[in-house]
Structure formats: C-alpha cells, structure tokens
Amino acid sequence: MEGKFLPTSSCFIPPISEEMILVIKEAFRSPASQVLVDVSRQAVTRADLETLLGLNWLNDAIINVYLNLIVNRSKEAQKLPKVYAFNTFFLTRYIEMGYSAVRRWTRRDDIFAHDILLVPVHLGMHWCMAIVDLRVKQIKYMDSMGGRNDACLATLLEYLSQEMSDKKNSQLDAGQWLLTNIQNLPQQQNGSDCGMFALKYADFAAKDAEINFTQNDMPYFRRRMMFEILRSSILPSGYGEK
C-alpha cells in the first residue's frame, strides 16, 4: 500500500499497512469491556477504541490516552518541546470548584518546567484544544468550528497565576501574556470529528509543526490513531515532520 505526499507540503503520509490493519482487526475481536492497552495509567477497552470508528464521537479515554502518548513522545525525542497534558476533567473541575479542587493534580509535576501545556476543552457536545506555550507566554485556543472562547483563555491564565503562587511562591505577570483565539485553522466539515481535530491540533503543536491537514485526512488519522494506541506509541512520520 503506497503512501502519498500532501500537495502543499513535502511531508510524506505513511500508509496504513496490512500489518497495522491486522493488529486493529485482532483488537476488535476482544470483548467490549476488555482492556486492550494501558498508557500512563489510562486504560483503553475495545468499547473505547470503537469511538474511533466511522463518524463516532471520541470519548474521554481516547482523548486522555492520546494526549499521554504525545507527552511520552516528547520525553523520548530530545529535539521536541517538553510537553505536559491535563486530563479531560481538569478544566471543568477547576471552573466548577476552584483551584483547591485541582491543586493536588500537579503535586508530582512542575508544569512550569515544561515548554507546552495541552488542555482539552469539552463544551458539552464539542471538543476543542487549548495550548499554553510557556516559552513565549501565550495561551492559544483552537476550535475546529471557528469558535472563540475568551473566557477559557482568561480562566487558564488565572489558573497559571494561582499555580505559580502556590507552587513557586511567585507572582505571574498577566500583562506579559498573549491570549489568542487561533483563526484560519483546518475546520471540520461534519458534526463528528471535533475530537480528532482537537487531538491533531495538540499533536502538531507539541512538535512545533505546521498544521496542514484537512477534513479529508480524518478517516486516515482515525485508523492510524487506533494502531498508535494499541502499540502505545505515536508513529514517527507523517504530516508536519521537520
């Protein structure tokens, strides 16, 4: 099976090989509740993996495990930014219950020792992604339906200020930070792929790559993501590789 080149890029898209297809098919022979893989204490069952089929909506387990794979990739590749990912429940918990409810979530991690923070944003029926770039003091909001979310950006800046005060005994200068609703992003053309777009935004941002995929690439990315999760590792080549 041959791969192809993106028309506007020199990047090569690796094919879905027969071996990858066999691995995926074997996984779907398992009972729905069977745990197929555990990545950084995030278990994925066959039922979870099924959310990557067709036009299904991705669930929390898939979002969380793929973000963990992005983090693990950053630890293994010296040239990539150092990445930290928050759980899908983090932002909702913080908004609803305040800093005290999430204070211990980072007790083993210094988020300020990282380059990039990935924050999944769930708007009830829609996934988006927030990217905190600590290197340039910028928080970016990425929505595959073109939405703005100034409240989310302000909330994340508030969290960073509280986290720095609590963990570093230091004050964050909010005036130095840029809050941006990113425009001209690849947009979804259906009502199902918001989770895929959010994860691919995170994937590309975490390797400082140009976001150059389209809606047409989502069926490919869904199958590739199944294999990557089953193998607990993101494939090294594809769009955006430098």
mmCIF file of C-alpha atoms in Angstrom:
data_model
loop_
_atom_site.group_PDB
_atom_site.id
_atom_site.type_symbol
_atom_site.label_atom_id
_atom_site.label_comp_id
_atom_site.label_asym_id
_atom_site.label_seq_id
_atom_site.Cartn_x
_atom_site.Cartn_y
_atom_site.Cartn_z
ATOM 1 C CA MET A 1 0.000 0.000 0.000
ATOM 2 C CA GLU A 2 1.574 3.264 -1.093
ATOM 3 C CA GLY A 3 1.710 6.462 0.849
ATOM 4 C CA LYS A 4 1.340 9.908 -0.673
ATOM 5 C CA PHE A 5 2.599 13.472 -0.425
ATOM 6 C CA LEU A 6 0.478 16.366 0.766
ATOM 7 C CA PRO A 7 0.045 18.688 -2.239
ATOM 8 C CA THR A 8 1.137 21.834 -0.382
ATOM 9 C CA SER A 9 3.942 20.180 1.552
ATOM 10 C CA SER A 10 6.959 17.954 1.113
ATOM 11 C CA CYS A 11 5.753 15.804 4.012
ATOM 12 C CA PHE A 12 5.116 12.133 3.338
ATOM 13 C CA ILE A 13 1.985 10.468 4.675
ATOM 14 C CA PRO A 14 2.850 6.897 5.688
ATOM 15 C CA PRO A 15 0.306 4.320 4.528
ATOM 16 C CA ILE A 16 -1.901 2.140 6.691
ATOM 17 C CA SER A 17 -0.074 -1.133 6.212
ATOM 18 C CA GLU A 18 -1.572 -4.617 6.107
ATOM 19 C CA GLU A 19 0.191 -5.368 9.392
ATOM 20 C CA MET A 20 -1.497 -2.368 11.029
ATOM 21 C CA ILE A 21 -4.888 -3.482 9.710
ATOM 22 C CA LEU A 22 -4.365 -6.974 11.166
ATOM 23 C CA VAL A 23 -3.453 -5.537 14.579
ATOM 24 C CA ILE A 24 -6.618 -3.422 14.557
ATOM 25 C CA LYS A 25 -8.835 -6.310 13.431
ATOM 26 C CA GLU A 26 -7.439 -8.547 16.166
ATOM 27 C CA ALA A 27 -8.239 -5.908 18.794
ATOM 28 C CA PHE A 28 -11.868 -5.750 17.679
ATOM 29 C CA ARG A 29 -12.258 -9.486 18.268
ATOM 30 C CA SER A 30 -11.959 -8.822 22.007
ATOM 31 C CA PRO A 31 -14.950 -8.409 24.351
ATOM 32 C CA ALA A 32 -16.194 -4.808 24.575
ATOM 33 C CA SER A 33 -15.061 -4.419 28.192
ATOM 34 C CA GLN A 34 -11.611 -5.952 27.749
ATOM 35 C CA VAL A 35 -8.702 -3.623 28.433
ATOM 36 C CA LEU A 36 -6.534 -3.617 25.322
ATOM 37 C CA VAL A 37 -3.786 -1.287 26.489
ATOM 38 C CA ASP A 38 -2.813 0.851 29.461
ATOM 39 C CA VAL A 39 -0.831 4.032 28.813
ATOM 40 C CA SER A 40 0.335 6.070 31.803
ATOM 41 C CA ARG A 41 -2.428 4.550 33.955
ATOM 42 C CA GLN A 42 -5.070 5.280 31.316
ATOM 43 C CA ALA A 43 -6.811 2.065 30.296
ATOM 44 C CA VAL A 44 -8.431 1.660 26.875
ATOM 45 C CA THR A 45 -11.076 -1.002 26.251
ATOM 46 C CA ARG A 46 -12.391 -2.264 22.941
ATOM 47 C CA ALA A 47 -15.505 -0.136 23.511
ATOM 48 C CA ASP A 48 -13.269 2.936 23.883
ATOM 49 C CA LEU A 49 -11.397 2.076 20.687
ATOM 50 C CA GLU A 50 -14.709 1.798 18.840
ATOM 51 C CA THR A 51 -15.211 5.547 19.254
ATOM 52 C CA LEU A 52 -12.505 5.914 16.581
ATOM 53 C CA LEU A 53 -14.625 4.013 14.051
ATOM 54 C CA GLY A 54 -16.502 5.814 11.287
ATOM 55 C CA LEU A 55 -18.021 9.077 12.486
ATOM 56 C CA ASN A 56 -18.273 8.204 16.177
ATOM 57 C CA TRP A 57 -17.546 10.857 18.782
ATOM 58 C CA LEU A 58 -14.304 10.307 20.677
ATOM 59 C CA ASN A 59 -14.687 9.668 24.402
ATOM 60 C CA ASP A 60 -12.587 10.831 27.338
ATOM 61 C CA ALA A 61 -10.481 7.670 27.400
ATOM 62 C CA ILE A 62 -9.280 8.139 23.821
ATOM 63 C CA ILE A 63 -8.626 11.857 24.319
ATOM 64 C CA ASN A 64 -6.646 11.220 27.500
ATOM 65 C CA VAL A 65 -4.631 8.272 26.231
ATOM 66 C CA TYR A 66 -3.603 10.029 23.026
ATOM 67 C CA LEU A 67 -2.521 13.115 24.947
ATOM 68 C CA ASN A 68 -0.447 10.789 27.136
ATOM 69 C CA LEU A 69 1.163 9.359 24.005
ATOM 70 C CA ILE A 70 2.061 12.888 22.880
ATOM 71 C CA VAL A 71 3.655 13.523 26.279
ATOM 72 C CA ASN A 72 5.581 10.246 26.113
ATOM 73 C CA ARG A 73 6.842 11.120 22.629
ATOM 74 C CA SER A 74 8.190 14.423 23.945
ATOM 75 C CA LYS A 75 10.109 12.562 26.653
ATOM 76 C CA GLU A 76 11.684 10.182 24.141
ATOM 77 C CA ALA A 77 12.673 12.720 21.464
ATOM 78 C CA GLN A 78 15.314 15.212 22.580
ATOM 79 C CA LYS A 79 14.579 17.725 19.814
ATOM 80 C CA LEU A 80 10.890 18.089 20.635
ATOM 81 C CA PRO A 81 9.396 20.539 23.152
ATOM 82 C CA LYS A 82 8.810 19.224 26.656
ATOM 83 C CA VAL A 83 5.060 18.649 26.938
ATOM 84 C CA TYR A 84 2.584 18.275 29.791
ATOM 85 C CA ALA A 85 -1.072 17.311 29.230
ATOM 86 C CA PHE A 86 -4.003 17.911 31.538
ATOM 87 C CA ASN A 87 -6.822 15.399 31.956
ATOM 88 C CA THR A 88 -10.129 15.998 30.164
ATOM 89 C CA PHE A 89 -11.811 16.615 33.527
ATOM 90 C CA PHE A 90 -9.318 19.246 34.692
ATOM 91 C CA LEU A 91 -10.813 22.409 33.222
ATOM 92 C CA THR A 92 -14.396 21.591 34.195
ATOM 93 C CA ARG A 93 -13.353 20.741 37.746
ATOM 94 C CA TYR A 94 -11.374 23.970 38.049
ATOM 95 C CA ILE A 95 -14.221 26.111 36.690
ATOM 96 C CA GLU A 96 -16.874 24.474 38.872
ATOM 97 C CA MET A 97 -14.934 24.011 42.123
ATOM 98 C CA GLY A 98 -11.964 26.369 42.031
ATOM 99 C CA TYR A 99 -8.223 25.970 42.436
ATOM 100 C CA SER A 100 -8.424 23.962 45.653
ATOM 101 C CA ALA A 101 -10.147 21.134 43.758
ATOM 102 C CA VAL A 102 -7.232 20.702 41.322
ATOM 103 C CA ARG A 103 -4.326 21.881 43.462
ATOM 104 C CA ARG A 104 -3.045 18.364 44.124
ATOM 105 C CA TRP A 105 -3.349 17.254 40.491
ATOM 106 C CA THR A 106 0.137 18.631 39.812
ATOM 107 C CA ARG A 107 1.735 17.718 43.133
ATOM 108 C CA ARG A 108 4.260 15.465 41.366
ATOM 109 C CA ASP A 109 4.817 17.755 38.394
ATOM 110 C CA ASP A 110 6.252 21.200 37.868
ATOM 111 C CA ILE A 111 4.212 22.428 34.922
ATOM 112 C CA PHE A 112 6.472 25.477 34.600
ATOM 113 C CA ALA A 113 9.407 23.199 33.808
ATOM 114 C CA HIS A 114 7.692 22.294 30.515
ATOM 115 C CA ASP A 115 7.567 24.111 27.188
ATOM 116 C CA ILE A 116 3.981 23.352 26.218
ATOM 117 C CA LEU A 117 0.835 22.513 28.195
ATOM 118 C CA LEU A 118 -2.069 20.781 26.449
ATOM 119 C CA VAL A 119 -5.530 21.440 27.865
ATOM 120 C CA PRO A 120 -8.508 19.599 26.340
ATOM 121 C CA VAL A 121 -11.678 21.697 26.412
ATOM 122 C CA HIS A 122 -15.077 19.964 26.386
ATOM 123 C CA LEU A 123 -18.074 22.159 25.606
ATOM 124 C CA GLY A 124 -20.747 19.559 26.260
ATOM 125 C CA MET A 125 -21.059 18.307 22.682
ATOM 126 C CA HIS A 126 -17.825 19.683 21.253
ATOM 127 C CA TRP A 127 -14.082 19.174 21.836
ATOM 128 C CA CYS A 128 -11.547 21.987 21.459
ATOM 129 C CA MET A 129 -7.895 22.319 22.475
ATOM 130 C CA ALA A 130 -6.048 24.989 24.412
ATOM 131 C CA ILE A 131 -2.278 25.232 24.054
ATOM 132 C CA VAL A 132 -0.161 27.016 26.672
ATOM 133 C CA ASP A 133 3.250 27.896 25.257
ATOM 134 C CA LEU A 134 5.360 28.775 28.283
ATOM 135 C CA ARG A 135 8.337 29.631 26.082
ATOM 136 C CA VAL A 136 6.639 32.709 24.626
ATOM 137 C CA LYS A 137 3.959 33.264 27.298
ATOM 138 C CA GLN A 138 0.997 32.641 25.035
ATOM 139 C CA ILE A 139 -2.272 30.744 25.503
ATOM 140 C CA LYS A 140 -3.935 29.645 22.270
ATOM 141 C CA TYR A 141 -7.500 28.426 21.827
ATOM 142 C CA MET A 142 -8.132 26.115 18.857
ATOM 143 C CA ASP A 143 -11.657 25.300 17.698
ATOM 144 C CA SER A 144 -12.372 23.201 14.597
ATOM 145 C CA MET A 145 -15.658 25.078 14.167
ATOM 146 C CA GLY A 146 -14.023 28.500 14.331
ATOM 147 C CA GLY A 147 -15.401 29.483 17.722
ATOM 148 C CA ARG A 148 -13.835 31.982 20.106
ATOM 149 C CA ASN A 149 -13.546 31.389 23.837
ATOM 150 C CA ASP A 150 -12.131 34.402 25.633
ATOM 151 C CA ALA A 151 -13.489 33.066 28.937
ATOM 152 C CA CYS A 152 -11.453 29.879 28.590
ATOM 153 C CA LEU A 153 -8.288 31.832 27.831
ATOM 154 C CA ALA A 154 -8.807 34.084 30.852
ATOM 155 C CA THR A 155 -9.577 31.075 33.066
ATOM 156 C CA LEU A 156 -6.359 29.318 32.086
ATOM 157 C CA LEU A 157 -4.317 32.452 32.757
ATOM 158 C CA GLU A 158 -5.975 32.706 36.167
ATOM 159 C CA TYR A 159 -5.090 29.065 36.872
ATOM 160 C CA LEU A 160 -1.460 29.618 35.884
ATOM 161 C CA SER A 161 -1.298 32.589 38.249
ATOM 162 C CA GLN A 162 -2.688 30.549 41.142
ATOM 163 C CA GLU A 163 -0.448 27.599 40.359
ATOM 164 C CA MET A 164 2.653 29.795 40.301
ATOM 165 C CA SER A 165 1.680 31.450 43.551
ATOM 166 C CA ASP A 166 1.011 28.117 45.255
ATOM 167 C CA LYS A 167 3.870 26.016 43.867
ATOM 168 C CA LYS A 168 6.531 28.671 43.237
ATOM 169 C CA ASN A 169 5.614 31.330 45.790
ATOM 170 C CA SER A 170 5.897 33.800 42.943
ATOM 171 C CA GLN A 171 3.588 36.160 41.085
ATOM 172 C CA LEU A 172 2.721 35.724 37.412
ATOM 173 C CA ASP A 173 2.705 38.980 35.432
ATOM 174 C CA ALA A 174 -0.532 38.648 33.453
ATOM 175 C CA GLY A 175 0.391 41.678 31.358
ATOM 176 C CA GLN A 176 3.199 39.730 29.705
ATOM 177 C CA TRP A 177 0.850 37.035 28.383
ATOM 178 C CA LEU A 178 -0.834 36.912 24.985
ATOM 179 C CA LEU A 179 -4.275 35.267 24.823
ATOM 180 C CA THR A 180 -5.219 34.209 21.293
ATOM 181 C CA ASN A 181 -8.184 32.604 19.570
ATOM 182 C CA ILE A 182 -6.362 30.988 16.659
ATOM 183 C CA GLN A 183 -8.035 31.598 13.314
ATOM 184 C CA ASN A 184 -7.519 30.052 9.853
ATOM 185 C CA LEU A 185 -7.209 26.552 11.292
ATOM 186 C CA PRO A 186 -8.280 23.441 9.381
ATOM 187 C CA GLN A 187 -12.018 23.115 10.040
ATOM 188 C CA GLN A 188 -14.264 20.092 10.420
ATOM 189 C CA GLN A 189 -16.925 19.602 7.768
ATOM 190 C CA ASN A 190 -19.170 17.306 9.795
ATOM 191 C CA GLY A 191 -20.585 17.045 13.296
ATOM 192 C CA SER A 192 -18.396 14.167 14.440
ATOM 193 C CA ASP A 193 -14.684 14.920 14.079
ATOM 194 C CA CYS A 194 -14.158 17.666 16.671
ATOM 195 C CA GLY A 195 -12.245 15.280 18.960
ATOM 196 C CA MET A 196 -9.987 14.223 16.116
ATOM 197 C CA PHE A 197 -9.245 17.822 15.175
ATOM 198 C CA ALA A 198 -8.539 18.736 18.803
ATOM 199 C CA LEU A 199 -6.062 15.861 19.167
ATOM 200 C CA LYS A 200 -4.325 16.625 15.892
ATOM 201 C CA TYR A 201 -4.026 20.305 16.862
ATOM 202 C CA ALA A 202 -2.309 19.116 20.043
ATOM 203 C CA ASP A 203 -0.163 16.607 18.159
ATOM 204 C CA PHE A 204 1.167 19.202 15.729
ATOM 205 C CA ALA A 205 1.567 21.977 18.312
ATOM 206 C CA ALA A 206 3.556 19.598 20.520
ATOM 207 C CA LYS A 207 6.173 19.190 17.789
ATOM 208 C CA ASP A 208 6.130 22.833 16.593
ATOM 209 C CA ALA A 209 4.777 21.654 13.234
ATOM 210 C CA GLU A 210 2.674 23.499 10.704
ATOM 211 C CA ILE A 211 -0.980 22.463 10.982
ATOM 212 C CA ASN A 212 -1.600 21.388 7.405
ATOM 213 C CA PHE A 213 -4.122 18.543 7.483
ATOM 214 C CA THR A 214 -7.756 18.721 6.299
ATOM 215 C CA GLN A 215 -11.127 17.087 6.894
ATOM 216 C CA ASN A 216 -10.315 14.598 4.133
ATOM 217 C CA ASP A 217 -7.475 13.212 6.252
ATOM 218 C CA MET A 218 -9.617 12.270 9.250
ATOM 219 C CA PRO A 219 -10.525 8.696 8.158
ATOM 220 C CA TYR A 220 -6.798 8.030 7.756
ATOM 221 C CA PHE A 221 -5.964 9.609 11.115
ATOM 222 C CA ARG A 222 -8.677 7.592 12.862
ATOM 223 C CA ARG A 223 -7.216 4.288 11.669
ATOM 224 C CA ARG A 224 -3.670 5.399 12.356
ATOM 225 C CA MET A 225 -4.650 6.509 15.855
ATOM 226 C CA MET A 226 -6.141 3.079 16.579
ATOM 227 C CA PHE A 227 -2.829 1.446 15.763
ATOM 228 C CA GLU A 228 -0.803 4.032 17.680
ATOM 229 C CA ILE A 229 -2.917 3.498 20.792
ATOM 230 C CA LEU A 230 -2.721 -0.294 20.501
ATOM 231 C CA ARG A 231 1.062 -0.012 20.152
ATOM 232 C CA SER A 232 1.314 2.681 22.872
ATOM 233 C CA SER A 233 3.442 4.861 20.634
ATOM 234 C CA ILE A 234 2.891 7.586 18.033
ATOM 235 C CA LEU A 235 4.294 6.722 14.616
ATOM 236 C CA PRO A 236 7.390 8.808 13.862
ATOM 237 C CA SER A 237 6.480 10.065 10.405
ATOM 238 C CA GLY A 238 3.642 11.882 8.714
ATOM 239 C CA TYR A 239 2.300 15.373 8.308
ATOM 240 C CA GLY A 240 4.297 18.127 9.896
ATOM 241 C CA GLU A 241 7.542 16.257 10.386
ATOM 242 C CA LYS A 242 10.547 18.552 10.071
#
